[in-house]
Amino acid sequence: MAWPSGVTKWRTVRPGRRESVAGAARAHSFFASDHPVREVLLQRRASGSVPGKRTDGFKVGLAVEGGGLRGVVSGAMLSALEDMGFADSFDDVYTCSSGAVNGAYFITRRTWFPLSIYFDDLTTGVFLDFRRVLRGAGPMNLEYVFEEVLAHRKPLDYAAIIAARQKLHVMVTSVDELRTLDVSEFDSPEDLRSALRASTWLPLAIRGTADFRGQRAIDGGVLRFHPFRAAVLDGCTHVLSLSTRPMSSGRSGRAPVVNRVVARHLERVRPGLGTGFIASMDEYRLRDRPHLDRSRRHPGRPAILDLAPLPDTPEVKRHEVDRGKLLDGARSAYRLAHEALEGEDVVVVPRLTVYPPRPATP
């Protein structure tokens, strides 16, 4: 199944002269115009380079953060990458949480599917209903996502992902081993589905734990907040990081109180898990976020370019169900990706399309 020729999901419009100047100032403030990650992506796009047939000697990774409904941000960035022609420029895709589902669709070049899922399929009580807590259940219905949305409404082609030259890495937290698993080899479509299900198993929002290959597992971001570290550990020379939280204001700030609640819950699930979660949270807040912020203008080795909503952008909540706020978050993220990689500001206009796609005319 493929989208009809010529159909695009978002339309970018060049702004007027005054807006364009303001946009250039925005880009100059946050991104180095000659950033090595941007340069290698532009070179690969220009040369028509494809996964599995590289000649430049680089390993370019794409790291996709999730965070529940906040994954609409990285979903929009992936849609922008596909629309701009950068999809084939990455060798491996590193993912966790809802970013894992986003990345899975990206491998099959159907980025409109996960993006539209956020505001089409996840904004009803079928998916998220806090009244379920009164019945002893978690408020989030993951079975609905995997058994209905990913299976029938916007089918995810697990077999195509396994066969793809572009490798998908799914971060899964092993509860009993107290470590993050980087899973990139899958025995079957069901094995891949199980990994994605485990990686999106949000603590507290879903009761209990998932089962992955016979062991207890939960959200892939619990012990490693951002998958860019997995790309670095896997030997990538260049990493494009897609973050869903707004850029840091320069202050580390205090950890949200809700994280302490999550930590107490995790400690009951497995002693040491809550402690590990707090340590990972502090490491991300005090080390990784400042490192990602510096990377935009002062890349090191490996070269990392982090795309994240601008500091004045409202943060999409993990449990956001307001369609307007989700669309606003998607639109600003799409614009940011276009600005950082193409070097020009644009106005982003959502467009309607047809589903299921019409068959191509012979």
Short mmCIF file of C-alpha atoms in Angstrom, two decimals:
data_model
loop_
_atom_site.label_atom_id
_atom_site.label_comp_id
_atom_site.label_asym_id
_atom_site.label_seq_id
_atom_site.Cartn_x
_atom_site.Cartn_y
_atom_site.Cartn_z
CA MET A 1 0.00 0.00 0.00
CA ALA A 2 1.46 3.36 -0.96
CA TRP A 3 0.28 6.92 -0.98
CA PRO A 4 -0.93 8.23 -4.36
CA SER A 5 1.68 10.11 -6.34
CA GLY A 6 1.81 13.79 -5.43
CA VAL A 7 0.00 13.54 -2.10
CA THR A 8 1.77 15.35 0.75
CA LYS A 9 0.61 15.62 4.33
CA TRP A 10 1.86 19.10 5.18
CA ARG A 11 2.42 22.01 2.90
CA THR A 12 5.25 24.49 3.44
CA VAL A 13 4.75 28.05 2.23
CA ARG A 14 7.54 30.57 1.89
CA PRO A 15 6.70 33.55 4.15
CA GLY A 16 6.93 37.19 3.19
CA ARG A 17 10.19 39.10 3.36
CA ARG A 18 9.67 40.38 6.92
CA GLU A 19 8.82 36.90 8.25
CA SER A 20 11.74 35.37 6.37
CA VAL A 21 14.25 37.70 8.04
CA ALA A 22 12.82 36.85 11.46
CA GLY A 23 13.03 33.15 10.63
CA ALA A 24 16.68 33.46 9.59
CA ALA A 25 17.44 35.06 12.96
CA ARG A 26 15.76 32.16 14.75
CA ALA A 27 17.83 29.57 12.90
CA HIS A 28 21.07 31.50 13.42
CA SER A 29 20.42 31.64 17.15
CA PHE A 30 20.10 27.91 17.69
CA PHE A 31 21.83 25.99 14.89
CA ALA A 32 25.23 26.15 13.22
CA SER A 33 24.69 26.55 9.47
CA ASP A 34 27.69 24.31 8.71
CA HIS A 35 26.84 21.63 11.26
CA PRO A 36 28.44 18.32 10.13
CA VAL A 37 25.20 16.35 10.64
CA ARG A 38 23.32 18.75 8.37
CA GLU A 39 26.15 18.62 5.83
CA VAL A 40 26.24 14.82 5.61
CA LEU A 41 22.45 14.65 5.27
CA LEU A 42 22.50 17.21 2.44
CA GLN A 43 25.33 15.37 0.70
CA ARG A 44 23.58 12.01 0.93
CA ARG A 45 20.32 13.47 -0.36
CA ALA A 46 22.08 15.17 -3.28
CA SER A 47 23.93 11.98 -4.26
CA GLY A 48 20.91 9.70 -3.92
CA SER A 49 22.68 7.59 -1.29
CA VAL A 50 20.54 4.75 0.13
CA PRO A 51 20.90 2.41 3.13
CA GLY A 52 23.17 -0.55 2.50
CA LYS A 53 24.97 1.11 -0.44
CA ARG A 54 27.03 3.88 1.15
CA THR A 55 30.35 5.19 -0.14
CA ASP A 56 31.12 7.98 2.35
CA GLY A 57 32.34 5.80 5.24
CA PHE A 58 29.97 7.37 7.79
CA LYS A 59 27.38 5.76 10.02
CA VAL A 60 24.48 8.15 10.47
CA GLY A 61 21.93 7.44 13.17
CA LEU A 62 18.49 8.89 13.78
CA ALA A 63 17.45 8.99 17.46
CA VAL A 64 13.71 9.37 18.10
CA GLU A 65 12.43 10.33 21.54
CA GLY A 66 8.84 9.60 22.55
CA GLY A 67 7.07 10.35 25.81
CA GLY A 68 3.45 9.27 25.49
CA LEU A 69 1.33 11.77 23.55
CA ARG A 70 4.36 14.06 23.41
CA GLY A 71 5.55 11.71 20.66
CA VAL A 72 3.45 13.82 18.27
CA VAL A 73 6.47 16.16 18.19
CA SER A 74 8.98 13.57 16.97
CA GLY A 75 6.26 12.17 14.68
CA ALA A 76 5.97 15.55 12.96
CA MET A 77 9.75 15.83 12.64
CA LEU A 78 9.88 12.40 10.98
CA SER A 79 7.15 13.45 8.58
CA ALA A 80 9.23 16.52 7.73
CA LEU A 81 12.34 14.40 7.14
CA GLU A 82 10.42 12.18 4.72
CA ASP A 83 8.84 15.13 2.89
CA MET A 84 12.22 16.88 2.56
CA GLY A 85 13.79 13.77 1.04
CA PHE A 86 16.08 12.81 3.93
CA ALA A 87 14.49 9.45 4.83
CA ASP A 88 17.15 7.36 3.03
CA SER A 89 20.01 9.35 4.55
CA PHE A 90 20.06 7.38 7.82
CA ASP A 91 21.62 3.98 8.39
CA ASP A 92 20.00 3.02 11.71
CA VAL A 93 17.02 4.40 13.66
CA TYR A 94 17.19 4.34 17.49
CA THR A 95 13.90 4.65 19.34
CA CYS A 96 12.10 4.37 22.65
CA SER A 97 8.58 4.74 24.03
CA SER A 98 6.06 6.22 21.57
CA GLY A 99 9.06 7.24 19.47
CA ALA A 100 9.54 3.52 18.77
CA VAL A 101 6.18 3.33 16.99
CA ASN A 102 6.99 6.57 15.15
CA GLY A 103 10.33 5.13 14.04
CA ALA A 104 8.75 1.87 12.94
CA TYR A 105 6.40 3.68 10.57
CA PHE A 106 9.33 5.83 9.38
CA ILE A 107 11.15 2.68 8.24
CA THR A 108 8.16 1.87 5.99
CA ARG A 109 7.95 5.50 4.77
CA ARG A 110 4.44 6.08 6.17
CA THR A 111 5.12 8.92 8.56
CA TRP A 112 1.63 10.35 8.14
CA PHE A 113 0.22 7.27 9.88
CA PRO A 114 1.82 7.73 13.33
CA LEU A 115 1.43 11.50 13.19
CA SER A 116 -2.29 11.36 12.46
CA ILE A 117 -2.77 8.62 15.05
CA TYR A 118 -2.06 11.12 17.83
CA PHE A 119 -4.90 13.49 16.96
CA ASP A 120 -7.21 11.05 15.12
CA ASP A 121 -7.13 7.93 17.29
CA LEU A 122 -5.67 8.77 20.71
CA THR A 123 -7.88 11.69 21.73
CA THR A 124 -10.89 9.67 22.86
CA GLY A 125 -11.78 7.89 26.07
CA VAL A 126 -11.20 4.56 24.37
CA PHE A 127 -7.46 5.17 24.64
CA LEU A 128 -7.13 7.35 27.73
CA ASP A 129 -9.66 7.48 30.56
CA PHE A 130 -8.58 8.25 34.12
CA ARG A 131 -11.85 6.86 35.46
CA ARG A 132 -10.38 3.39 34.86
CA VAL A 133 -8.21 3.98 37.92
CA LEU A 134 -11.34 3.66 40.06
CA ARG A 135 -11.76 0.14 38.66
CA GLY A 136 -8.17 -0.79 39.47
CA ALA A 137 -6.91 -0.45 35.90
CA GLY A 138 -4.41 1.91 34.29
CA PRO A 139 -5.86 4.93 32.44
CA MET A 140 -4.09 4.09 29.15
CA ASN A 141 -5.43 1.35 26.87
CA LEU A 142 -2.44 -0.07 24.99
CA GLU A 143 -4.44 -3.03 23.68
CA TYR A 144 -6.59 -0.61 21.69
CA VAL A 145 -3.45 0.85 20.10
CA PHE A 146 -1.94 -2.47 19.02
CA GLU A 147 -5.07 -4.54 18.37
CA GLU A 148 -7.15 -1.86 16.65
CA VAL A 149 -5.16 1.17 15.48
CA LEU A 150 -1.90 -0.44 14.39
CA ALA A 151 -3.62 -3.59 13.16
CA HIS A 152 -6.63 -2.20 11.25
CA ARG A 153 -6.99 1.58 11.13
CA LYS A 154 -3.41 2.43 10.09
CA PRO A 155 -1.69 -0.95 9.65
CA LEU A 156 1.97 -1.23 10.60
CA ASP A 157 3.87 -3.59 8.28
CA TYR A 158 6.08 -5.49 10.74
CA ALA A 159 7.50 -7.81 8.08
CA ALA A 160 8.61 -4.87 5.93
CA ILE A 161 10.46 -3.35 8.90
CA ILE A 162 12.34 -6.59 9.58
CA ALA A 163 13.33 -6.89 5.90
CA ALA A 164 14.38 -3.24 5.53
CA ARG A 165 18.03 -2.26 4.99
CA GLN A 166 17.52 0.58 7.45
CA LYS A 167 17.75 -1.06 10.87
CA LEU A 168 15.27 -0.24 13.64
CA HIS A 169 16.55 -0.27 17.23
CA VAL A 170 13.90 -0.48 19.96
CA MET A 171 14.86 0.36 23.55
CA VAL A 172 13.20 -1.91 26.10
CA THR A 173 13.69 -1.76 29.87
CA SER A 174 14.31 -5.18 31.38
CA VAL A 175 12.70 -5.03 34.82
CA ASP A 176 14.51 -7.96 36.41
CA GLU A 177 17.92 -7.23 34.85
CA LEU A 178 17.63 -3.49 35.64
CA ARG A 179 19.05 -2.47 32.28
CA THR A 180 18.07 -1.08 28.90
CA LEU A 181 18.00 -3.54 26.03
CA ASP A 182 18.83 -2.28 22.53
CA VAL A 183 16.82 -4.69 20.40
CA SER A 184 17.52 -4.58 16.66
CA GLU A 185 17.22 -8.20 15.54
CA PHE A 186 13.70 -9.64 15.40
CA ASP A 187 12.76 -13.28 14.86
CA SER A 188 9.27 -12.57 13.56
CA PRO A 189 6.62 -9.86 13.18
CA GLU A 190 5.22 -10.91 16.55
CA ASP A 191 8.66 -10.50 18.14
CA LEU A 192 8.90 -6.94 16.78
CA ARG A 193 5.35 -6.19 17.89
CA SER A 194 6.22 -7.43 21.37
CA ALA A 195 9.28 -5.15 21.51
CA LEU A 196 7.24 -2.10 20.47
CA ARG A 197 4.53 -2.95 22.97
CA ALA A 198 7.08 -3.25 25.79
CA SER A 199 8.85 -0.02 24.83
CA THR A 200 5.56 1.91 25.02
CA TRP A 201 4.47 0.40 28.35
CA LEU A 202 4.32 3.61 30.43
CA PRO A 203 4.64 3.11 34.19
CA LEU A 204 1.50 4.04 36.17
CA ALA A 205 -0.44 4.77 32.95
CA ILE A 206 -0.52 0.99 32.36
CA ARG A 207 -0.66 -1.43 35.27
CA GLY A 208 1.80 -4.26 35.71
CA THR A 209 4.51 -5.03 33.15
CA ALA A 210 4.72 -6.23 29.56
CA ASP A 211 6.17 -9.59 28.57
CA PHE A 212 9.13 -9.48 26.18
CA ARG A 213 10.87 -12.72 25.29
CA GLY A 214 9.81 -14.31 28.57
CA GLN A 215 10.89 -11.48 30.86
CA ARG A 216 9.17 -8.52 32.47
CA ALA A 217 9.63 -5.30 30.55
CA ILE A 218 8.43 -1.68 30.53
CA ASP A 219 8.94 1.64 28.72
CA GLY A 220 12.33 1.87 27.01
CA GLY A 221 12.95 5.34 28.43
CA VAL A 222 12.88 4.42 32.12
CA LEU A 223 16.62 3.75 32.57
CA ARG A 224 17.82 5.70 29.53
CA PHE A 225 15.77 8.83 28.95
CA HIS A 226 16.87 9.53 25.38
CA PRO A 227 17.90 7.03 22.66
CA PHE A 228 20.70 9.24 21.27
CA ARG A 229 23.00 7.49 23.76
CA ALA A 230 22.22 4.16 22.09
CA ALA A 231 23.29 5.62 18.74
CA VAL A 232 26.58 6.81 20.25
CA LEU A 233 27.23 3.44 21.89
CA ASP A 234 26.50 1.71 18.57
CA GLY A 235 29.30 3.57 16.81
CA CYS A 236 27.44 6.25 14.86
CA THR A 237 29.71 8.99 13.51
CA HIS A 238 26.76 11.39 13.07
CA VAL A 239 23.45 11.49 14.97
CA LEU A 240 20.32 13.50 14.26
CA SER A 241 18.43 13.60 17.55
CA LEU A 242 14.70 14.32 17.69
CA SER A 243 13.71 15.55 21.15
CA THR A 244 10.11 16.10 22.20
CA ARG A 245 10.69 18.43 25.16
CA PRO A 246 11.44 22.12 24.44
CA MET A 247 15.06 23.27 24.39
CA SER A 248 16.60 24.05 27.76
CA SER A 249 16.53 27.64 28.93
CA GLY A 250 20.08 27.19 30.22
CA ARG A 251 19.07 26.20 33.76
CA SER A 252 18.87 22.58 34.82
CA GLY A 253 15.81 23.21 37.00
CA ARG A 254 14.24 20.78 39.43
CA ALA A 255 12.89 17.38 38.52
CA PRO A 256 9.07 17.26 38.28
CA VAL A 257 7.31 15.94 41.39
CA VAL A 258 5.44 13.36 39.28
CA ASN A 259 8.76 11.62 38.61
CA ARG A 260 9.11 10.94 42.33
CA VAL A 261 5.68 9.33 42.29
CA VAL A 262 6.69 7.19 39.31
CA ALA A 263 9.91 6.23 41.10
CA ARG A 264 8.01 4.98 44.18
CA HIS A 265 5.75 2.92 41.92
CA LEU A 266 8.74 1.42 40.07
CA GLU A 267 10.46 0.57 43.34
CA ARG A 268 7.43 -1.52 44.26
CA VAL A 269 7.56 -3.29 40.90
CA ARG A 270 11.24 -4.18 41.39
CA PRO A 271 13.57 -2.92 44.13
CA GLY A 272 16.22 -0.78 42.49
CA LEU A 273 14.11 0.13 39.47
CA GLY A 274 12.85 3.37 41.00
CA THR A 275 16.37 4.28 42.13
CA GLY A 276 17.64 3.61 38.62
CA PHE A 277 14.89 5.75 37.16
CA ILE A 278 15.81 8.73 39.36
CA ALA A 279 19.51 8.30 38.51
CA SER A 280 18.70 8.20 34.79
CA MET A 281 16.44 11.24 35.12
CA ASP A 282 19.19 13.21 36.87
CA GLU A 283 21.78 12.13 34.32
CA TYR A 284 19.55 13.32 31.48
CA ARG A 285 18.65 16.59 33.20
CA LEU A 286 22.15 17.50 34.37
CA ARG A 287 24.37 15.96 31.66
CA ASP A 288 22.53 14.89 28.53
CA ARG A 289 20.27 17.92 28.04
CA PRO A 290 23.16 20.42 28.36
CA HIS A 291 25.18 18.24 25.97
CA LEU A 292 22.36 18.20 23.41
CA ASP A 293 21.91 21.96 23.76
CA ARG A 294 25.62 22.56 23.05
CA SER A 295 25.56 20.16 20.13
CA ARG A 296 23.43 22.46 17.99
CA ARG A 297 26.17 25.06 17.63
CA HIS A 298 29.28 23.26 18.88
CA PRO A 299 29.26 19.66 17.62
CA GLY A 300 31.84 17.25 18.96
CA ARG A 301 32.67 13.66 18.03
CA PRO A 302 30.50 11.92 17.27
CA ALA A 303 28.66 14.86 15.75
CA ILE A 304 25.17 15.25 17.23
CA LEU A 305 22.50 17.66 16.05
CA ASP A 306 19.50 17.82 18.36
CA LEU A 307 16.19 19.13 17.04
CA ALA A 308 13.78 20.18 19.77
CA PRO A 309 10.90 22.66 20.13
CA LEU A 310 12.11 26.21 20.79
CA PRO A 311 12.27 27.36 24.44
CA ASP A 312 9.11 29.47 24.12
CA THR A 313 7.10 26.57 22.67
CA PRO A 314 4.44 25.12 25.04
CA GLU A 315 5.42 21.58 25.99
CA VAL A 316 3.01 18.89 24.84
CA LYS A 317 1.95 16.92 27.90
CA ARG A 318 2.55 13.19 28.13
CA HIS A 319 -1.24 12.66 28.45
CA GLU A 320 -2.42 15.50 26.20
CA VAL A 321 -5.73 14.77 24.43
CA ASP A 322 -6.60 18.24 23.15
CA ARG A 323 -6.51 17.97 19.34
CA GLY A 324 -5.70 21.65 18.92
CA LYS A 325 -2.65 21.47 21.19
CA LEU A 326 -1.45 18.28 19.51
CA LEU A 327 -1.77 19.84 16.06
CA ASP A 328 0.00 22.99 17.23
CA GLY A 329 2.83 20.90 18.62
CA ALA A 330 3.09 18.94 15.37
CA ARG A 331 3.05 22.05 13.20
CA SER A 332 5.77 23.86 15.16
CA ALA A 333 7.95 20.71 15.21
CA TYR A 334 7.59 20.24 11.45
CA ARG A 335 8.53 23.89 10.91
CA LEU A 336 11.55 23.59 13.22
CA ALA A 337 12.90 20.53 11.35
CA HIS A 338 12.50 22.27 8.00
CA GLU A 339 14.21 25.40 9.29
CA ALA A 340 17.15 23.55 10.87
CA LEU A 341 17.92 21.36 7.84
CA GLU A 342 16.83 23.45 4.85
CA GLY A 343 18.01 26.73 6.38
CA GLU A 344 14.83 28.69 5.73
CA ASP A 345 11.74 29.53 7.72
CA VAL A 346 8.37 28.40 6.43
CA VAL A 347 4.70 28.56 7.32
CA VAL A 348 3.34 25.04 7.75
CA VAL A 349 -0.22 24.31 6.61
CA PRO A 350 -1.81 20.91 7.35
CA ARG A 351 -3.46 19.29 4.31
CA LEU A 352 -6.14 16.63 4.07
CA THR A 353 -5.50 13.38 2.25
CA VAL A 354 -7.43 10.20 1.48
CA TYR A 355 -7.35 6.99 3.50
CA PRO A 356 -7.22 4.26 2.43
CA PRO A 357 -5.16 5.48 -0.53
CA ARG A 358 -6.58 5.06 -3.99
CA PRO A 359 -4.65 2.62 -6.18
CA ALA A 360 -2.25 4.23 -8.64
CA THR A 361 -3.61 4.73 -12.14
CA PRO A 362 -1.82 2.50 -14.69
#
